[in-house]
Amino acid sequence: MPTFEEFRLPDAGEGLTEAEIVSWSVAVGDTVAVNQALVEIETAKSIVELPSPFAGVVAELLVETGVTVEVGTPIIVIDTDPTGARTRPVDDALPSEEGHGPAVLVGYGVGEHTGVRRARRGAPAAAGDPIREPAGDATAVSTSAPDLAATVPAPASTLASGSTPASGSSAPTPTSAVPAPASVTGPRQDAPSVVAAGNGSAERAAGRSASGGTHALAKPPVRKVARDLGVDLDSVVGTGPGGIVTREDVLAYAARAEGRTLATYPADDVPWLASGSVSADGRQTRVPVKSVRKRTAEAMVTSAFTAPHVTVFQTVDVTRTMRLVARLREDREFADVRVTPLLIAAKALLLAVDRHPDVNASWDEASQEIVYKHYVNLGIAAATPRGLMVPNIKDAHRMRLKELAQGLAGLTATARAGKTSPSDMSDGTITITNVGVFGIDTGTPILNPGEAAILAFGAIREQPWVHKGKIRKRFITQLALSVDHRLVDGELGSRVLADVGAVLEDPAQALVWG
């Protein structure tokens, strides 16, 4: 006997309440194993793959990609015993394509609350299967499955009859089910209520026909132009004699509806524009604020207007650091890791925290306490297509230089791919942001919420510099340290930044402090 198991959206970490379905890794009819990846979801912090808790065959995908659902919402149904006889009640059966069996109307997740139904393929319903009568309009919409390009509205009178297809029959009779269309994959000319999936113009035309509306007047050549451009003629206002739609009307409508990307926003460089809606004149695109970018905005606003920020700056000669980086890149010990000046800056910050542990703290407003951390989870601010992310390297204070390099490389690569787990984003104690990678000299970084300090590491440039009493060409960078003035006063912040600068100016200083 088959067992249908619903997999509900779990809490991906830290009490998150919702997530967006990014992409499905499986389709209806696929066989899945326990722990096989089912779906990618985007939480407020990162993209996470959800594994299957069941083995079996995918029966339904209850949520479409791009939809945000709350934790606990069923998102997929898995038949854990696909060889058993069907026992799950179905809504109705549709005439099938040859060799595929009927399409069965079943509940569609959140859509059930709005009267929406989804069609999927299945075995013929057995005689005696209960058929539920839909509430209100039982219009079916298509799924992403390739054999469900169109579905048919189920008349209430048919469902009320309670008849089922005869046992062994490949399709229900016309008196016991929905009238068969000419093709399940396309609309019938004599059945305007059957619409192709995703064809908005057909849906609107069907609605007007049902309500007694009229179609636009246009000559056959104009209708062909409209078809070629994907223009709904019924939406075009005709300016010809008697309200007839002319070729110019169609071309003008298509030009107004066509979304145009600004010259400063090449489409290939801004994939996030695809999720937005373009204005009629093409001059604006509105993209919903959600997931990572929404969480980042909330966190930055909270931090900026809760913690009193103070920023101190220092310009440093990092010529010796650049020489050290060049040597380490030739060292066999570091042959399998990427060595950059950021690595040395991170190590310098860790040494400064070790010398001034008071900077490694947080302010607990609820309990009115200062929490001093006896560990350093070093956050690395990473710019991603979905917004700013700050994953952290756990217990970075315990790591040798090579281990720190490995941690940096893995963490940033994972963050930019959007694969960082929520646990990697939590419990950071101090952060470094490498604004120099964008050619920026420095800035006034906003604190990561819950932390007392953040270091901005600027671009390294060759500049004239006074060295040993003479003007030399040296590698120079600028550092900026923002601190929470409730926890870190000017003296402590200055001492921390001075220590970071001292190690970058002369990496041998690390041997003295390390």
XYZ file of C-alpha atoms in Angstrom:
514
model
C 0.000 0.000 0.000
C 1.498 3.372 -0.954
C 2.438 5.878 1.682
C 2.494 9.542 0.765
C 4.874 11.534 2.952
C 4.804 15.314 3.018
C 8.131 17.050 3.570
C 7.611 20.351 5.344
C 10.007 23.291 5.108
C 12.290 22.974 8.147
C 13.951 25.725 10.133
C 17.330 26.018 8.410
C 18.875 27.598 11.494
C 18.642 30.390 14.071
C 14.862 30.462 14.218
C 14.330 31.625 10.628
C 10.628 31.821 9.841
C 10.544 31.675 6.027
C 12.558 30.795 2.944
C 12.311 31.140 -0.825
C 12.330 28.123 -3.121
C 15.286 28.807 -5.445
C 15.366 25.636 -7.555
C 14.180 22.041 -7.445
C 16.752 19.279 -7.934
C 14.032 16.704 -8.654
C 10.858 16.501 -10.734
C 7.577 14.617 -10.419
C 8.220 10.946 -11.098
C 11.880 10.990 -10.079
C 13.130 8.317 -7.720
C 14.921 9.760 -4.686
C 17.012 8.269 -1.915
C 17.361 9.317 1.700
C 19.637 12.370 2.015
C 19.488 13.069 -1.732
C 19.306 16.810 -2.442
C 15.720 17.836 -3.154
C 15.663 21.601 -3.322
C 17.710 24.745 -2.837
C 16.151 27.336 -0.559
C 17.281 30.876 0.125
C 16.928 31.963 3.716
C 17.554 35.414 5.085
C 21.232 34.521 5.302
C 22.237 32.061 2.613
C 21.255 29.377 0.121
C 20.860 25.914 1.645
C 20.280 22.504 0.045
C 17.615 20.402 1.751
C 18.122 16.607 1.668
C 15.277 14.125 1.425
C 14.208 12.430 4.670
C 12.393 9.735 2.654
C 13.164 7.285 -0.137
C 10.633 6.810 -2.899
C 9.143 8.556 -5.926
C 8.337 12.240 -6.117
C 4.545 12.549 -6.266
C 4.085 16.315 -6.088
C 6.061 19.540 -5.954
C 3.808 21.729 -3.843
C 5.648 25.043 -4.204
C 6.980 26.641 -7.364
C 10.392 28.255 -7.658
C 10.533 31.889 -6.626
C 7.807 31.480 -3.991
C 8.543 32.336 -0.352
C 6.865 30.067 2.197
C 6.842 29.867 5.965
C 8.628 27.190 7.989
C 6.334 24.176 8.404
C 4.679 24.540 4.987
C 4.532 21.276 2.961
C 6.740 21.680 -0.106
C 6.957 18.186 -1.628
C 5.125 14.837 -1.456
C 7.058 11.576 -1.801
C 5.427 8.205 -2.440
C 7.479 5.856 -0.267
C 5.771 2.768 -1.713
C 5.209 3.510 -5.398
C 4.459 -0.121 -6.283
C 1.358 -0.308 -4.071
C -2.227 0.375 -5.136
C -3.358 3.995 -5.115
C -5.302 4.847 -1.980
C -4.929 8.600 -1.838
C -8.166 10.445 -2.736
C -7.991 12.467 -5.917
C -9.992 15.420 -7.141
C -10.800 14.262 -10.660
C -9.259 12.634 -13.713
C -8.497 14.284 -17.025
C -8.284 12.608 -20.422
C -4.700 11.529 -20.970
C -2.211 11.607 -23.752
C -1.683 8.213 -25.305
C 0.325 5.903 -23.092
C 0.575 8.273 -20.108
C -2.575 7.584 -18.141
C -4.915 10.315 -16.935
C -3.763 13.550 -15.362
C -5.007 13.704 -11.787
C -5.990 16.925 -10.061
C -4.509 17.103 -6.597
C -4.110 19.799 -3.977
C -1.440 22.428 -4.626
C 0.137 23.478 -1.330
C -0.479 27.086 -0.468
C -2.567 27.422 -3.607
C -5.315 25.338 -2.050
C -6.224 28.302 0.088
C -6.918 30.352 -3.034
C -8.794 27.673 -4.959
C -5.853 26.896 -7.242
C -5.311 23.299 -8.284
C -2.380 21.592 -9.940
C -2.386 18.703 -12.415
C 0.036 15.811 -12.360
C 0.357 12.471 -14.114
C -0.521 9.290 -12.342
C -2.007 5.839 -12.740
C -5.733 5.598 -13.585
C -7.902 6.135 -10.547
C -9.234 2.890 -9.229
C -12.991 2.303 -9.139
C -14.469 3.563 -5.941
C -11.817 6.257 -5.361
C -13.535 9.188 -3.669
C -13.766 12.366 -5.748
C -13.856 15.607 -3.794
C -16.001 18.460 -5.036
C -13.943 21.645 -5.272
C -14.950 24.760 -3.445
C -15.820 27.465 -5.956
C -13.887 27.639 -9.194
C -11.831 24.487 -9.773
C -9.794 25.819 -12.662
C -6.571 23.861 -13.058
C -3.218 25.483 -13.709
C -0.212 23.772 -15.197
C 2.934 22.657 -13.427
C 6.499 22.691 -14.647
C 6.208 19.088 -15.827
C 6.676 18.972 -19.620
C 3.582 16.806 -20.241
C 1.258 19.230 -18.477
C 1.323 22.157 -20.867
C -2.430 22.672 -20.518
C -5.247 21.568 -18.233
C -9.014 21.724 -18.330
C -11.498 23.345 -15.935
C -13.567 20.659 -14.263
C -17.322 21.412 -14.479
C -19.022 21.237 -11.117
C -21.833 19.175 -12.611
C -19.363 16.511 -13.677
C -17.743 16.321 -10.266
C -21.125 16.208 -8.560
C -22.142 13.138 -10.523
C -19.628 11.103 -8.516
C -18.887 8.803 -11.473
C -15.440 7.296 -11.947
C -13.732 5.701 -14.969
C -14.337 2.041 -15.488
C -11.667 -0.323 -14.211
C -9.008 -0.928 -16.841
C -10.116 1.999 -18.975
C -7.354 4.352 -20.131
C -9.639 7.403 -20.091
C -12.964 8.348 -18.505
C -16.096 8.468 -20.630
C -17.502 11.829 -21.719
C -20.456 11.412 -19.369
C -18.337 10.733 -16.294
C -15.488 13.184 -16.593
C -14.268 16.358 -18.244
C -14.797 16.519 -22.034
C -11.614 15.480 -23.806
C -9.676 18.234 -25.570
C -8.083 17.655 -28.947
C -4.685 17.627 -27.267
C -3.714 17.785 -23.619
C -0.672 19.829 -24.578
C -2.511 22.647 -26.315
C -5.771 24.580 -26.369
C -8.772 23.579 -28.489
C -10.192 26.077 -30.916
C -13.737 25.162 -29.919
C -13.034 25.269 -26.177
C -11.969 28.790 -25.203
C -11.874 27.831 -21.524
C -8.813 25.623 -22.152
C -5.705 27.819 -21.944
C -2.041 27.108 -22.576
C 0.209 27.282 -19.546
C 1.740 30.699 -19.086
C -0.301 32.268 -21.908
C -1.656 35.342 -20.185
C -3.336 36.681 -23.309
C -5.280 33.456 -23.792
C -6.419 33.582 -20.194
C -7.650 37.144 -20.604
C -9.374 36.273 -23.866
C -11.067 33.304 -22.211
C -12.287 35.545 -19.419
C -13.741 38.056 -21.863
C -15.421 35.347 -23.900
C -17.047 33.903 -20.819
C -18.368 37.305 -19.813
C -19.666 38.138 -23.267
C -16.854 40.532 -24.257
C -15.754 41.233 -27.820
C -12.418 40.652 -29.556
C -10.327 43.405 -31.119
C -10.876 44.135 -34.793
C -7.798 43.631 -36.965
C -6.909 42.459 -40.456
C -5.096 39.109 -40.877
C -1.677 40.721 -41.613
C -1.965 42.782 -38.441
C -2.932 39.705 -36.445
C 0.182 37.949 -37.768
C 2.372 40.866 -36.664
C 0.777 40.695 -33.194
C 1.408 36.953 -32.985
C 5.042 37.370 -34.030
C 5.606 40.072 -31.396
C 3.668 38.254 -28.679
C 1.178 41.102 -28.389
C -2.340 40.507 -27.041
C -4.512 42.239 -29.648
C -7.366 42.640 -27.179
C -5.090 44.869 -25.090
C -4.302 47.212 -27.979
C -6.411 50.312 -28.499
C -7.273 50.585 -32.177
C -6.896 53.947 -33.901
C -8.143 52.868 -37.333
C -11.632 53.427 -38.774
C -14.299 51.978 -36.489
C -11.688 51.165 -33.839
C -9.786 48.659 -35.989
C -6.251 47.852 -34.769
C -3.593 48.880 -37.265
C -0.035 47.651 -37.729
C 1.243 50.912 -36.229
C -0.920 50.356 -33.137
C 0.642 46.918 -32.599
C 4.198 48.164 -33.117
C 3.675 51.092 -30.757
C 2.182 48.826 -28.086
C 5.102 46.389 -28.384
C 7.621 49.240 -28.087
C 5.949 50.532 -24.921
C 5.769 47.076 -23.341
C 9.348 46.090 -24.155
C 11.587 46.339 -21.093
C 14.779 48.238 -21.806
C 17.858 47.894 -19.647
C 19.781 51.066 -18.904
C 23.207 51.416 -20.492
C 24.796 51.316 -17.046
C 23.133 47.961 -16.299
C 24.172 45.332 -18.887
C 21.733 42.438 -18.551
C 24.530 39.873 -18.310
C 26.015 41.676 -15.312
C 22.829 42.054 -13.289
C 20.960 38.730 -13.170
C 18.872 39.999 -10.264
C 16.978 42.233 -12.709
C 15.257 39.102 -13.989
C 13.278 38.848 -10.749
C 11.904 42.369 -11.051
C 9.066 44.012 -12.920
C 9.923 46.513 -15.653
C 7.884 49.677 -16.039
C 5.982 50.264 -19.277
C 8.568 52.731 -20.544
C 11.486 50.462 -19.615
C 13.143 53.114 -17.469
C 12.687 51.382 -14.117
C 12.879 47.870 -12.714
C 11.371 47.086 -9.318
C 12.901 44.091 -7.538
C 11.313 42.769 -4.324
C 13.475 43.141 -1.221
C 13.823 39.692 0.291
C 16.127 37.022 1.687
C 19.795 37.996 2.111
C 19.463 41.608 0.997
C 16.436 42.173 3.230
C 18.194 40.696 6.247
C 21.349 42.705 5.509
C 19.390 45.943 5.278
C 17.618 45.292 8.565
C 20.871 44.390 10.304
C 22.762 47.420 9.004
C 20.000 49.852 9.934
C 19.778 48.339 13.409
C 23.543 48.462 13.868
C 23.955 52.004 12.538
C 21.244 53.444 14.779
C 21.894 51.321 17.865
C 25.671 51.215 18.303
C 27.429 54.603 18.435
C 30.096 54.264 15.736
C 33.552 55.778 15.964
C 36.133 55.246 13.202
C 39.896 55.700 13.425
C 42.254 55.686 10.421
C 45.891 54.878 9.720
C 48.109 54.958 6.623
C 50.699 52.178 6.591
C 53.771 51.238 4.568
C 53.158 47.563 3.742
C 56.174 46.985 1.504
C 57.554 44.261 3.810
C 54.171 42.563 3.877
C 54.167 42.450 0.079
C 57.627 40.859 0.144
C 56.396 38.287 2.652
C 53.407 37.470 0.453
C 55.739 36.937 -2.527
C 57.944 34.590 -0.491
C 55.021 32.586 0.854
C 53.683 32.086 -2.665
C 56.971 30.357 -3.516
C 56.976 28.285 -0.328
C 56.064 24.612 -0.783
C 54.164 24.697 2.518
C 51.695 27.158 0.961
C 51.654 25.660 -2.539
C 48.025 24.486 -2.250
C 46.561 27.661 -0.745
C 46.092 31.223 -1.950
C 48.286 33.757 -0.181
C 47.155 37.400 -0.296
C 47.832 40.555 1.727
C 44.391 40.007 3.305
C 45.791 36.889 4.970
C 48.510 38.909 6.692
C 45.983 41.601 7.667
C 43.727 38.946 9.200
C 46.639 37.519 11.194
C 47.592 41.033 12.315
C 44.045 41.654 13.552
C 44.041 38.377 15.477
C 47.297 39.343 17.181
C 45.880 42.762 18.060
C 42.776 41.138 19.596
C 45.017 38.834 21.621
C 46.841 41.867 23.001
C 43.626 43.841 23.605
C 40.884 41.280 24.404
C 38.447 43.988 25.543
C 37.748 44.758 21.883
C 36.373 41.237 21.418
C 33.064 41.847 23.155
C 29.370 42.537 22.593
C 26.698 44.651 24.248
C 23.647 42.767 25.572
C 20.933 45.402 25.674
C 18.268 43.085 27.081
C 20.262 42.075 30.151
C 22.336 45.265 30.301
C 25.581 43.292 30.297
C 28.869 43.366 28.407
C 29.756 39.930 27.053
C 33.491 39.332 26.639
C 34.325 36.507 24.228
C 37.233 34.203 25.039
C 37.438 33.076 21.434
C 37.686 34.821 18.078
C 35.300 33.939 15.268
C 36.767 36.110 12.521
C 34.131 37.445 10.135
C 34.996 38.162 6.507
C 32.585 40.495 4.725
C 31.874 39.040 1.269
C 30.004 40.792 -1.529
C 27.672 38.379 -3.331
C 24.993 38.806 -6.031
C 22.396 38.419 -3.273
C 23.890 41.044 -1.004
C 26.486 41.377 1.727
C 27.264 38.243 3.706
C 29.562 37.965 6.722
C 30.448 34.341 7.412
C 33.121 33.755 10.019
C 36.041 31.440 10.618
C 35.395 29.619 13.863
C 38.153 29.793 16.505
C 40.459 31.660 14.155
C 42.691 32.590 17.108
C 43.859 28.960 17.297
C 44.939 28.702 13.662
C 48.392 28.775 12.187
C 48.942 30.935 9.139
C 48.323 28.129 6.623
C 45.144 27.032 8.377
C 43.948 30.613 8.354
C 44.654 30.815 4.612
C 42.629 27.660 4.010
C 39.792 28.992 6.119
C 39.731 32.295 4.239
C 39.732 30.653 0.815
C 36.996 28.163 1.631
C 34.809 30.659 3.411
C 34.851 33.344 0.706
C 34.334 30.856 -2.140
C 31.362 29.313 -0.378
C 29.856 32.708 0.424
C 30.101 33.966 -3.160
C 28.476 30.761 -4.378
C 25.631 31.377 -1.933
C 26.230 28.058 -0.159
C 27.155 29.335 3.289
C 25.288 27.540 6.055
C 23.460 29.592 8.715
C 25.843 28.304 11.399
C 28.795 29.852 9.544
C 27.028 33.219 9.699
C 26.352 33.160 13.424
C 28.379 34.085 16.515
C 30.964 36.290 14.829
C 33.093 38.336 17.238
C 35.061 40.740 15.012
C 35.093 41.380 11.260
C 37.454 42.450 8.493
C 36.218 43.881 5.195
C 38.546 44.022 2.215
C 37.386 47.167 0.409
C 40.755 47.295 -1.353
C 39.687 44.510 -3.693
C 37.458 47.114 -5.372
C 40.285 49.653 -5.606
C 38.920 51.662 -2.667
C 41.396 53.304 -0.298
C 39.260 53.169 2.848
C 35.821 53.827 4.293
C 33.785 53.935 7.490
C 32.410 50.399 7.774
C 29.246 49.679 9.728
C 29.614 47.160 12.518
C 28.296 43.665 12.028
C 25.446 43.420 14.593
C 26.606 42.042 17.933
C 30.264 42.924 17.384
C 32.397 45.729 18.800
C 34.829 46.324 15.910
C 35.277 45.977 12.162
C 38.493 46.623 10.199
C 38.446 48.002 6.654
C 41.540 47.005 4.646
C 42.105 49.402 1.739
C 43.766 49.094 -1.641
C 47.551 48.710 -1.720
C 49.206 51.224 -4.043
C 52.748 52.129 -5.006
C 53.320 55.700 -3.806
C 56.171 58.062 -2.906
C 56.957 57.586 0.775
C 59.625 58.834 3.132
C 61.666 55.776 4.088
C 64.861 56.105 6.136
C 65.006 59.813 5.415
C 64.637 59.500 1.649
C 61.671 59.527 -0.706
C 61.182 56.017 -2.015
C 58.536 54.166 -4.011
C 56.737 52.025 -1.426
C 53.554 49.980 -1.142
C 51.042 51.977 0.916
C 47.580 51.135 2.234
C 44.997 52.736 4.490
C 43.254 51.065 7.404
C 40.015 52.090 9.114
C 38.678 50.602 12.330
C 35.055 51.254 13.317
C 34.156 50.478 16.924
C 31.120 50.499 19.186
C 31.869 53.441 21.472
C 29.804 51.871 24.264
C 32.427 49.136 24.479
C 35.562 50.582 22.922
C 36.793 54.048 23.751
C 39.154 56.078 21.575
C 42.305 54.858 23.293
C 41.499 51.168 22.976
C 40.423 51.530 19.348
C 43.594 53.429 18.492
C 45.822 50.854 20.176
C 44.165 47.996 18.303
C 44.563 49.744 14.959
C 48.165 50.712 15.733
C 48.999 47.066 16.449
C 47.451 45.926 13.164
C 49.489 48.574 11.343
C 52.683 47.572 13.133
C 52.412 43.940 11.964
C 51.599 44.963 8.395
C 54.546 47.357 8.366
C 56.920 44.764 9.795
C 55.558 41.181 9.797
C 58.494 40.137 12.001
C 56.680 41.898 14.848
C 54.310 38.935 14.882
C 57.156 36.789 16.232
C 57.407 39.093 19.231
C 53.661 39.110 19.963
C 52.718 35.668 18.679
